[in-house]
Short mmCIF file of C-alpha atoms in Angstrom, two decimals:
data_model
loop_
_atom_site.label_atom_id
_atom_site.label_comp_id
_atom_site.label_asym_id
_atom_site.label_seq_id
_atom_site.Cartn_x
_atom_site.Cartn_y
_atom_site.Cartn_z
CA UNK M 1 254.68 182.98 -208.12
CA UNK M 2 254.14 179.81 -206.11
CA UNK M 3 251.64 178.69 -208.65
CA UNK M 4 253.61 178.77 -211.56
CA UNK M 5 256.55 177.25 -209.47
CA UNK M 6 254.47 173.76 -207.94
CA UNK M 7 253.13 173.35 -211.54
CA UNK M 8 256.92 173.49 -213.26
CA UNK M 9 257.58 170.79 -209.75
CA UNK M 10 255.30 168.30 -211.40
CA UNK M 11 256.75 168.07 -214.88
CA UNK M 12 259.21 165.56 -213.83
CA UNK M 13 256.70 163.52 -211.96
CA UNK M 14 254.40 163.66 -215.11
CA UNK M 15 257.55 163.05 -217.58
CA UNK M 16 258.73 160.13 -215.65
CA UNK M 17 254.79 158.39 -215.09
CA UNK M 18 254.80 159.04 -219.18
CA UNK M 19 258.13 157.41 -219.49
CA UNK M 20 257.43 154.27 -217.05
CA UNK M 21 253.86 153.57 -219.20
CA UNK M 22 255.66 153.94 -222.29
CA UNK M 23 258.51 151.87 -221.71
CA UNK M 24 256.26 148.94 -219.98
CA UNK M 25 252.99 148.58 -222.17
CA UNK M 26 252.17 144.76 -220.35
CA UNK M 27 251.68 145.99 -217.37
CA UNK M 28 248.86 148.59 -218.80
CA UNK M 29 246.66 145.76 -219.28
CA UNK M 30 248.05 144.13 -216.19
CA UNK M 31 248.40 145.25 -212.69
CA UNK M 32 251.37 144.39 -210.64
CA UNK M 33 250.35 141.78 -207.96
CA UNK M 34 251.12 142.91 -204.42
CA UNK M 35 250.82 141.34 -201.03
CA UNK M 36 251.78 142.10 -197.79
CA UNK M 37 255.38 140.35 -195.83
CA UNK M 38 255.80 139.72 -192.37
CA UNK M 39 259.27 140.25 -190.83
CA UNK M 40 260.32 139.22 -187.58
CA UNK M 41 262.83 141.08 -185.65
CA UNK M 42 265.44 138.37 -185.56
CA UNK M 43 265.25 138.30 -189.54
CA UNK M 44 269.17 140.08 -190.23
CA UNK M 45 268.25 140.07 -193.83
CA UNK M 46 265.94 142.97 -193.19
CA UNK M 47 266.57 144.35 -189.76
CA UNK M 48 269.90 145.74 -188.30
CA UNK M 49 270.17 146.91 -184.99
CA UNK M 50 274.44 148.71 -184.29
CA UNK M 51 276.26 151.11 -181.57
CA UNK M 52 276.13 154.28 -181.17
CA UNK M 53 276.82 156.15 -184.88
CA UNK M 54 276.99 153.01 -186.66
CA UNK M 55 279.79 151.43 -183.96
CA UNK M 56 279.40 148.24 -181.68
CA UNK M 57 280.19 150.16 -178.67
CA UNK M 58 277.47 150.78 -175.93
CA UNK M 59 274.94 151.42 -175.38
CA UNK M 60 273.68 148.31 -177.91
CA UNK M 61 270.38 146.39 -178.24
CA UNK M 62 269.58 143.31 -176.55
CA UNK M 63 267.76 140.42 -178.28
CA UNK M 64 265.52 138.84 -176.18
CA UNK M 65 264.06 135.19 -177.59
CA UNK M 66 262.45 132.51 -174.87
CA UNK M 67 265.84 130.66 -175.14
CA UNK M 68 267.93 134.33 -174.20
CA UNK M 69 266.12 136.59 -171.83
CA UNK M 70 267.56 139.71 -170.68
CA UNK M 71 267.56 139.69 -166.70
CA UNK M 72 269.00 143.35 -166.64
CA UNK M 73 266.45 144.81 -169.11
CA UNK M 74 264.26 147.14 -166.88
CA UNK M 75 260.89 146.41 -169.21
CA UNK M 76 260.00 142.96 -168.52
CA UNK M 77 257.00 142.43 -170.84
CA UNK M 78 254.42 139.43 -171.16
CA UNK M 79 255.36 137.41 -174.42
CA UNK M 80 251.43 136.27 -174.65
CA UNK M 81 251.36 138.97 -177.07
CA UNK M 82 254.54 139.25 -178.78
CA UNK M 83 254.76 138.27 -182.13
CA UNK M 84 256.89 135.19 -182.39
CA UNK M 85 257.70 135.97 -178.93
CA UNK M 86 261.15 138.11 -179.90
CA UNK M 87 261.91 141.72 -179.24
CA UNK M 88 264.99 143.93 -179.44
CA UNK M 89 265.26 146.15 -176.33
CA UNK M 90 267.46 149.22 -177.16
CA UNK M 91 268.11 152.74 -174.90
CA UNK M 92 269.45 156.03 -175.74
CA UNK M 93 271.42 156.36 -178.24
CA UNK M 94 270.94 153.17 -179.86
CA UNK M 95 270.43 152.95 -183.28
CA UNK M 96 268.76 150.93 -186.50
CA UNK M 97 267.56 150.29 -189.95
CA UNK M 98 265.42 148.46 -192.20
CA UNK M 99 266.15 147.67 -195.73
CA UNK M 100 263.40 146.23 -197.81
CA UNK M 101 261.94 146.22 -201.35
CA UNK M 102 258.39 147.14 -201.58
CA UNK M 103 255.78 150.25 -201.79
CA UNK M 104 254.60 150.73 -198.38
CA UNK M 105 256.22 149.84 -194.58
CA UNK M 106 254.57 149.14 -190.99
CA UNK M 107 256.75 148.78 -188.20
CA UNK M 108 255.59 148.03 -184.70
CA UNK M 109 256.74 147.79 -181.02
CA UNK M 110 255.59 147.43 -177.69
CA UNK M 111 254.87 150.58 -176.00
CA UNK M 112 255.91 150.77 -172.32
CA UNK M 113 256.09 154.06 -170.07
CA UNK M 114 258.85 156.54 -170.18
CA UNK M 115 259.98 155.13 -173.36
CA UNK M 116 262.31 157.13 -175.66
CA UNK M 117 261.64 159.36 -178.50
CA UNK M 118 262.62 157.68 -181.73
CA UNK M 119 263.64 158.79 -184.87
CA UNK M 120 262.50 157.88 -188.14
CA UNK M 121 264.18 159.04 -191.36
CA UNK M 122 263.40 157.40 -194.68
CA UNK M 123 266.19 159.68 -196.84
CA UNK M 124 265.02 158.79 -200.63
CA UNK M 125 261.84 160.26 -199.80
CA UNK M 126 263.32 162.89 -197.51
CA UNK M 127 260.84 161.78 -195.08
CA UNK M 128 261.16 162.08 -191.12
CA UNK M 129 258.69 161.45 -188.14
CA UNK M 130 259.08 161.01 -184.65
CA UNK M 131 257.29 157.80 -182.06
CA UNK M 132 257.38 158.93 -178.56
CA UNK M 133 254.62 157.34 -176.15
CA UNK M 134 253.42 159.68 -172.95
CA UNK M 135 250.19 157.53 -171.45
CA UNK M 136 250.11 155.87 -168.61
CA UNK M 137 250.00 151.94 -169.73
CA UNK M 138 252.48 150.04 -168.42
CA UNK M 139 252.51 147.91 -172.24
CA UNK M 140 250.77 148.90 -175.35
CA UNK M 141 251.35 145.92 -177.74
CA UNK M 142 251.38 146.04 -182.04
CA UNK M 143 252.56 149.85 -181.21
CA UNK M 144 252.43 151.75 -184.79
CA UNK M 145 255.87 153.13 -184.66
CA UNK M 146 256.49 154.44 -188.11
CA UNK M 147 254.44 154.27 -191.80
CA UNK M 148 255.33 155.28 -195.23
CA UNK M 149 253.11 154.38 -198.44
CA UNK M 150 253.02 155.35 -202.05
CA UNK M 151 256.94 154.61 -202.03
CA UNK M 152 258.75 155.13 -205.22
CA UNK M 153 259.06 152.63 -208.02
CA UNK M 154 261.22 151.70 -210.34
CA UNK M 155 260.63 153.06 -214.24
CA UNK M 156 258.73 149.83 -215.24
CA UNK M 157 256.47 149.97 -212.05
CA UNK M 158 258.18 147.16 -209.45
CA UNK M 159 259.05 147.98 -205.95
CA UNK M 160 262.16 149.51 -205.54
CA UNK M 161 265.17 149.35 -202.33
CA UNK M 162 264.10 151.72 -199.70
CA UNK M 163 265.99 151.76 -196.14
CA UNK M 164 264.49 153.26 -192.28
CA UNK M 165 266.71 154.71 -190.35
CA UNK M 166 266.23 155.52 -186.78
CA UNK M 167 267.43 156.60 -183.59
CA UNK M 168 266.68 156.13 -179.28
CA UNK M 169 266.61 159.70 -178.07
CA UNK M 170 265.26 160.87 -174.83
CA UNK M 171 262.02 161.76 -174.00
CA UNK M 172 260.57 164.92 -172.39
CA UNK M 173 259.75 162.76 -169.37
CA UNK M 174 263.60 161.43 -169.36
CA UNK M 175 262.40 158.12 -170.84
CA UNK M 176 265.35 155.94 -172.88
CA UNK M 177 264.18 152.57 -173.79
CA UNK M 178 261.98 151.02 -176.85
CA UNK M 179 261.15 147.69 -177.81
CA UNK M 180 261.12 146.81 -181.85
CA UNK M 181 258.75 143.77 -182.42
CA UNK M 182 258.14 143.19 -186.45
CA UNK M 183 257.46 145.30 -189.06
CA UNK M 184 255.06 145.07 -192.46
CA UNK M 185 256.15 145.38 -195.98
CA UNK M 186 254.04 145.48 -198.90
CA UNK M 187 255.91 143.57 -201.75
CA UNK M 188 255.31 141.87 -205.19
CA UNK M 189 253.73 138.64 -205.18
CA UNK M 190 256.53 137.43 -206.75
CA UNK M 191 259.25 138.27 -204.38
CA UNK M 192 257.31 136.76 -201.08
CA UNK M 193 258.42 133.14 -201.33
CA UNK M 194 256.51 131.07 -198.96
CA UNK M 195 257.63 127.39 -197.99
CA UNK M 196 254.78 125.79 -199.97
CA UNK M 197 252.10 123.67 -198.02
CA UNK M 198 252.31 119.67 -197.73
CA UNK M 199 249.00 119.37 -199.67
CA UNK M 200 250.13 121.58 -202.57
CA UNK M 201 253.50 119.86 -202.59
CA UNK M 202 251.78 116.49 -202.90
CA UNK M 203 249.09 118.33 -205.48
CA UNK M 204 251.77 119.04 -207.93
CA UNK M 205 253.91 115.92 -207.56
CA UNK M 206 250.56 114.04 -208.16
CA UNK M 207 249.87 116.20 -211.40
CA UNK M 208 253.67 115.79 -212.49
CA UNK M 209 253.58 111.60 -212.06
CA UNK M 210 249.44 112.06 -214.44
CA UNK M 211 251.60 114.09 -216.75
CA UNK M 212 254.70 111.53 -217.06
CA UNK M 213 252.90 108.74 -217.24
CA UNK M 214 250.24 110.09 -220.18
CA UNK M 215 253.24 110.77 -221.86
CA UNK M 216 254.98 107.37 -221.67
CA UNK M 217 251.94 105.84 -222.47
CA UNK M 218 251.14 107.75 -225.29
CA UNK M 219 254.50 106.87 -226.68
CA UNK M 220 254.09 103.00 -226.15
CA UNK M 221 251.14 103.24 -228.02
CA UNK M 222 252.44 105.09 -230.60
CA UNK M 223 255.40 102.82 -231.10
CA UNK M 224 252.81 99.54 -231.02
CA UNK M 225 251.14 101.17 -233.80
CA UNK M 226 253.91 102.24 -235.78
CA UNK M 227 255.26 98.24 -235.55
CA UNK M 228 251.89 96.96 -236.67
CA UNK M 229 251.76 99.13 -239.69
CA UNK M 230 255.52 98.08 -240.79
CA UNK M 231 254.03 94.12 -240.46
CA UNK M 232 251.14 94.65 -242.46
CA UNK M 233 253.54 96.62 -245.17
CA UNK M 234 255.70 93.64 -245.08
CA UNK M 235 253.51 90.91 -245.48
CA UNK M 236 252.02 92.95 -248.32
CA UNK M 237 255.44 93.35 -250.22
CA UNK M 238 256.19 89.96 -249.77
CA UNK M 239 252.62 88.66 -251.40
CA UNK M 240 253.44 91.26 -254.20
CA UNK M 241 256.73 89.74 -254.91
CA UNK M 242 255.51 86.04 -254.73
CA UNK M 243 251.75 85.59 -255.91
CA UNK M 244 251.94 81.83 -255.61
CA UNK M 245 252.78 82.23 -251.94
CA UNK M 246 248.47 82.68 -251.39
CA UNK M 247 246.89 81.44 -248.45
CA UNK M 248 244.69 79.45 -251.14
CA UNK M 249 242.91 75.98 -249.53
CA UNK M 250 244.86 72.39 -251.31
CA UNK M 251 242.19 70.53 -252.20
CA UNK M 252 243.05 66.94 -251.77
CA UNK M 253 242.43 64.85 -255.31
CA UNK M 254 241.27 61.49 -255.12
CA UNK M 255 242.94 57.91 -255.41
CA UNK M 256 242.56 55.99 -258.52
CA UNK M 257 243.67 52.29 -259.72
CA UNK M 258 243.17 50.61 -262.77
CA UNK M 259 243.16 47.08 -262.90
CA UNK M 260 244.11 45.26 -266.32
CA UNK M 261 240.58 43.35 -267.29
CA UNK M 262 241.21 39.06 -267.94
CA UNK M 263 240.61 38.53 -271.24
CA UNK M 264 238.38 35.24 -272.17
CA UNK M 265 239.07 32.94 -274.77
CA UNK M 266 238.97 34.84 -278.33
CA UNK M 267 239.90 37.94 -276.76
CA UNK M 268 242.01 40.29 -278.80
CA UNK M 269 244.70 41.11 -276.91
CA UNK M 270 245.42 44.77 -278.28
CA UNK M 271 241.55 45.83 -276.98
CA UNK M 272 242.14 45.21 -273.83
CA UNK M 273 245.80 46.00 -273.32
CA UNK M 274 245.53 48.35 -269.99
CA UNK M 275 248.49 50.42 -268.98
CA UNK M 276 249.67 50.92 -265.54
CA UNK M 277 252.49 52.90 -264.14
CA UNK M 278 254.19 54.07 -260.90
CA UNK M 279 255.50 57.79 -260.02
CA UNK M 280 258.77 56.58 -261.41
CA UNK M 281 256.83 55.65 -264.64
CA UNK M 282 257.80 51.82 -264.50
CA UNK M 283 255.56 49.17 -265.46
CA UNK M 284 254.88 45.78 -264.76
CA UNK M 285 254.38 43.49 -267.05
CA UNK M 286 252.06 40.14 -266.27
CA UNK M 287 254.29 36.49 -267.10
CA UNK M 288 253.49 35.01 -270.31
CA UNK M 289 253.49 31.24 -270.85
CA UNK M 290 255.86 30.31 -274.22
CA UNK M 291 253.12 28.13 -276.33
CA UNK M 292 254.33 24.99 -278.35
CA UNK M 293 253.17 23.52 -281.20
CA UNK M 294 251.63 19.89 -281.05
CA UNK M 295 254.53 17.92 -282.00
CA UNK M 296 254.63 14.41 -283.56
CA UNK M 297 256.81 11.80 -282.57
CA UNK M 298 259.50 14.91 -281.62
CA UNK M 299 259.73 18.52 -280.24
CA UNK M 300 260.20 20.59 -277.23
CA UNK M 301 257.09 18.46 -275.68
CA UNK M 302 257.28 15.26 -274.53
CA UNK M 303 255.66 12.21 -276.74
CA UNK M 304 253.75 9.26 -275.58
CA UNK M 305 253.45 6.13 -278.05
CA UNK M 306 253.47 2.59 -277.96
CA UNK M 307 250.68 0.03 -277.47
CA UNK M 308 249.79 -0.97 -273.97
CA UNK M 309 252.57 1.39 -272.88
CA UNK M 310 251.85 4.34 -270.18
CA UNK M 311 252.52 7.60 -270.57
CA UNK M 312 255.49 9.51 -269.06
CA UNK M 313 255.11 12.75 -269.29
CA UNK M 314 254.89 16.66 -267.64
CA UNK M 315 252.07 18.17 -266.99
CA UNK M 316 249.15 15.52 -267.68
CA UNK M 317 247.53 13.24 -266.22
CA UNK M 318 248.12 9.23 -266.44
CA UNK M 319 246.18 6.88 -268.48
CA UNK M 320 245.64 9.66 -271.18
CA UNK M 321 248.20 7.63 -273.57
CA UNK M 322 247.25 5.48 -275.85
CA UNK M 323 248.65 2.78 -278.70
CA UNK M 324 246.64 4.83 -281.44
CA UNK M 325 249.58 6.81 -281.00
CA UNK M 326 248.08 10.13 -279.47
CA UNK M 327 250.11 12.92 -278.16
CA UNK M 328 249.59 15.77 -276.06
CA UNK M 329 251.20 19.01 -276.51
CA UNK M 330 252.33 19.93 -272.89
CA UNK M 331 254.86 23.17 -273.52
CA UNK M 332 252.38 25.44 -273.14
CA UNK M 333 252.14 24.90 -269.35
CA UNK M 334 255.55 25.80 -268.97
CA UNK M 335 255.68 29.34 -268.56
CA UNK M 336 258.64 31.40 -270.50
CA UNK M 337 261.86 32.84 -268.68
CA UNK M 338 260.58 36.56 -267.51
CA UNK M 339 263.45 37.93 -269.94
CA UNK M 340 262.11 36.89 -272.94
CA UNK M 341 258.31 38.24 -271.92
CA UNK M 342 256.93 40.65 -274.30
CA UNK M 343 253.65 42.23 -272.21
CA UNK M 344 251.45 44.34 -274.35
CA UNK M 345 251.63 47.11 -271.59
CA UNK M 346 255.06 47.76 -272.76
CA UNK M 347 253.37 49.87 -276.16
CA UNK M 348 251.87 52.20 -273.51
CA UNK M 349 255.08 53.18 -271.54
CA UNK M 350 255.82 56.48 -272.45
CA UNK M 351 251.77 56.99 -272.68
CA UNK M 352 252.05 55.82 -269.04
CA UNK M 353 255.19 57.84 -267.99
CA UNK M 354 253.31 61.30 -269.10
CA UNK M 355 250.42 60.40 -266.93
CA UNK M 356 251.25 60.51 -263.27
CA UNK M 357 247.65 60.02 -262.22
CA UNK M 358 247.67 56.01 -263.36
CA UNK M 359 249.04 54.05 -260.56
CA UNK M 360 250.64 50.71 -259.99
CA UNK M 361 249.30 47.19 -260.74
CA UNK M 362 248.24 45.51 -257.19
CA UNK M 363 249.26 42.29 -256.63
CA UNK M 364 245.73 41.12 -255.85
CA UNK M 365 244.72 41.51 -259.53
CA UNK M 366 247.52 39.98 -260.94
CA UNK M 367 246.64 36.93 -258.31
CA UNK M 368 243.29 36.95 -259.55
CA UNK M 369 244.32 36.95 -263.06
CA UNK M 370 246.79 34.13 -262.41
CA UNK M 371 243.76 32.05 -260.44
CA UNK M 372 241.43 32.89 -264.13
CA UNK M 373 244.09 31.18 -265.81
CA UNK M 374 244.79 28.27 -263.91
CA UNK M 375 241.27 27.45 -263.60
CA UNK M 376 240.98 27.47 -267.50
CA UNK M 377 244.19 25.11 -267.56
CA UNK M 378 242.19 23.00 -265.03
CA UNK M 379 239.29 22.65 -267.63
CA UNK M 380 240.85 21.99 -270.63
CA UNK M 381 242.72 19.00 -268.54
CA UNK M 382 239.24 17.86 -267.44
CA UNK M 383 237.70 18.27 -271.02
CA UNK M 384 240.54 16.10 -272.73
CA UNK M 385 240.28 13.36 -269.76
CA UNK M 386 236.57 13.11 -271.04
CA UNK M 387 237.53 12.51 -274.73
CA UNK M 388 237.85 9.15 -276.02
CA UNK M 389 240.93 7.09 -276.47
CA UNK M 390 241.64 7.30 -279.93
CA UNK M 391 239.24 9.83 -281.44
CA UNK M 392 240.68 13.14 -282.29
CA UNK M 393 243.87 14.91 -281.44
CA UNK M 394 243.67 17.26 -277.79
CA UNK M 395 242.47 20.92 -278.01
CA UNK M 396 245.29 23.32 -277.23
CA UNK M 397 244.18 25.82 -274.44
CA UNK M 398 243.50 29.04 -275.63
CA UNK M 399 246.30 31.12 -276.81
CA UNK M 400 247.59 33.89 -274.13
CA UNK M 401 248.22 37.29 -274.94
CA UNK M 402 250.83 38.71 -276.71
CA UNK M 403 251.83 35.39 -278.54
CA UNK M 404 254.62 35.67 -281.01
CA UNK M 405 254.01 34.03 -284.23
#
């Protein structure tokens, strides 16, 4: 009969283990993390230590700390071996608990003689014991007053809320005090929340600044990049829409001037007619002298005649008159009013306008050109001084260019 009845007992406990692996597969491939808490007496968030049935009347504990001794407590242990030097010193009647979250519970005390016999009941587990010490020590320290493992969990496998109760009752040798000192709790990793260490806190602050600034500068560098790229694409478009815009090298082209060649006696004037113009296409044309014909007696020249008479005239020497009657044509050295100049560059304006490479006539060749001529003037004077008085008629100079008929 008993057999049949502790094997229907465990059909519950096997449904529920079936339900709580079911429900939480994770933690089939991973095991809960535990570790194990220590809690001071003087921590109210676990311990609480009340009156008689739950009341603050007497008798009640005292809480003894290096700061608040108890001079009426009758045990008046060594706090060498205390932890945390703290203790709660209660008598008969006095009464406690411990609330705490885990799978498994130490708490200890300090054994001293004639202490009381105290009750432990842990009532979701319908567990009781009983801590009563009889030897003769006068202090047993880390006394084991009360255990309880394999606690109950919840249906996904954490800890679960479990409270101690207990109770001061007197002993068979008429002993009534006990002295609580800590107690032990096995918890989840997670739950124990340690103040973290100064070299961990300045680990991860360390690691956090690495992190931040990787970031930032991986985003500087992105944004540099990003810039560059939208240059080159510019500059790209912008050859694309203007081809002539090229970095190509201007090669410099070189400086050229003509100069118009003097033309010798006999010298047709249309062969060697040169042609010389500015940016603005203008062109400048060399004087011409207006040439006379040899006049007799009248004219636009002036006449000599007359025997034994001299010569008045413009442009000649004296003494080359004579009473034979000779006269010398002298027009030709007066040169023509620049308005009525005909140049024979003039036929190569619009030649020289269409050709920006020809450039200006420099005054030094035009001075040179003018010297050429006067020195020619200069010899035909000197050739009709050497002709005799009387013979012949004087050789007009040769005729200049461009002469109108």
């Amino acid at each position: 009969m008993s057999p049949s009845r502790s094997h229907s007992a465990r059909r519950p406990t096997r449904l529920a283990l079936l339900s709580a692996l079911l429900s939480s597969p994770l933690r089939l491939c991973q095991a809960i993390p535990l570790t194990n808490l220590t809690i001071d007496d003087t921590n109210t968030s676990f311990f609480t230590f009340g009156g008689v049935n739950g009341t603050n009347s007497p008798p009640e504990w005292a809480a003894i700390t290096p700061s608040t001794p108890c001079d009426y407590c009758s045990a008046q242990p060594p706090t060498t071996d205390i932890y945390n030097k703290t203790w709660h010193d209660g008598s008969v009647g006095s009464r406690g608990s411990f609330t705490f979250n885990g799978t498994e519970i130490w708490i200890y005390g300090v054994d001293i003689e004639n202490s009381a016999n105290i009750t432990f009941t842990l009532a979701d587990i319908n567990l009781t014991t009983y801590h009563s010490y009889d030897a003769g020590a006068q202090f047993v320290f880390n006394a084991l007053f009360f255990h309880a493992a394999d606690l109950p969990t919840e249906a996904d496998g954490t800890p679960r809320s479990h409270t101690v109760d207990w109770v001061l009752g007197e002993s068979s040798k008429n002993g009534t005090s006990a002295l609580f000192d800590y107690a032990v709790i096995t918890v989840e990793r997670e739950a124990a929340t340690p103040s973290p260490s100064p070299s961990s806190s300045h680990s991860h602050h360390s690691n956090a600044g690495a992190i931040a600034g990787g970031v930032v500068g991986g985003l500087a560098a992105l944004g540099i990049l990003l810039f560059a790229l939208f240059c080159l694409r510019m500059r790209r478009r912008n050859r694309n829409q203007h081809p002539g815009l090229d970095d190509k090298e201007v090669q410099p082209e070189p400086f050229t001037q003509q100069h118009p060649p003097v033309r010798g006696p006999g010298t047709d004037a249309a062969s060697i007619a040169p042609t010389m113009a500015t940016s603005g296409s203008a062109s400048l044309q060399p004087l011409r002298l207006e040439t006379q014909s040899v006049m007799t007696g009248t004219g636009t020249g002036t006449s000599v005649s007359g025997s034994g008479g001299r010569s008045a005239g413009v442009g000649h020497p004296p003494g080359l008159g004579s009473s034979s009657g000779k006269t010398l044509d002298t027009s030709w050295t007066n040169p023509a009013p620049l308005s009525s100049v005909t140049s024979p560059l003039s036929s190569s304006d619009a030649r020289s306008a269409s050709d920006p490479d020809r450039t200006t006539l420099a005054p030094s060749a035009r001075e040179t050109f003018l010297e050429e001529r006067l020195a020619a003037l200069e010899a035909h004077v000197r050739e009709m001084s050497e002709t005799p008085s009387g013979i012949g008629m004087a050789v007009p100079p040769p005729a200049y260019e461009g002469r109108e008929p």
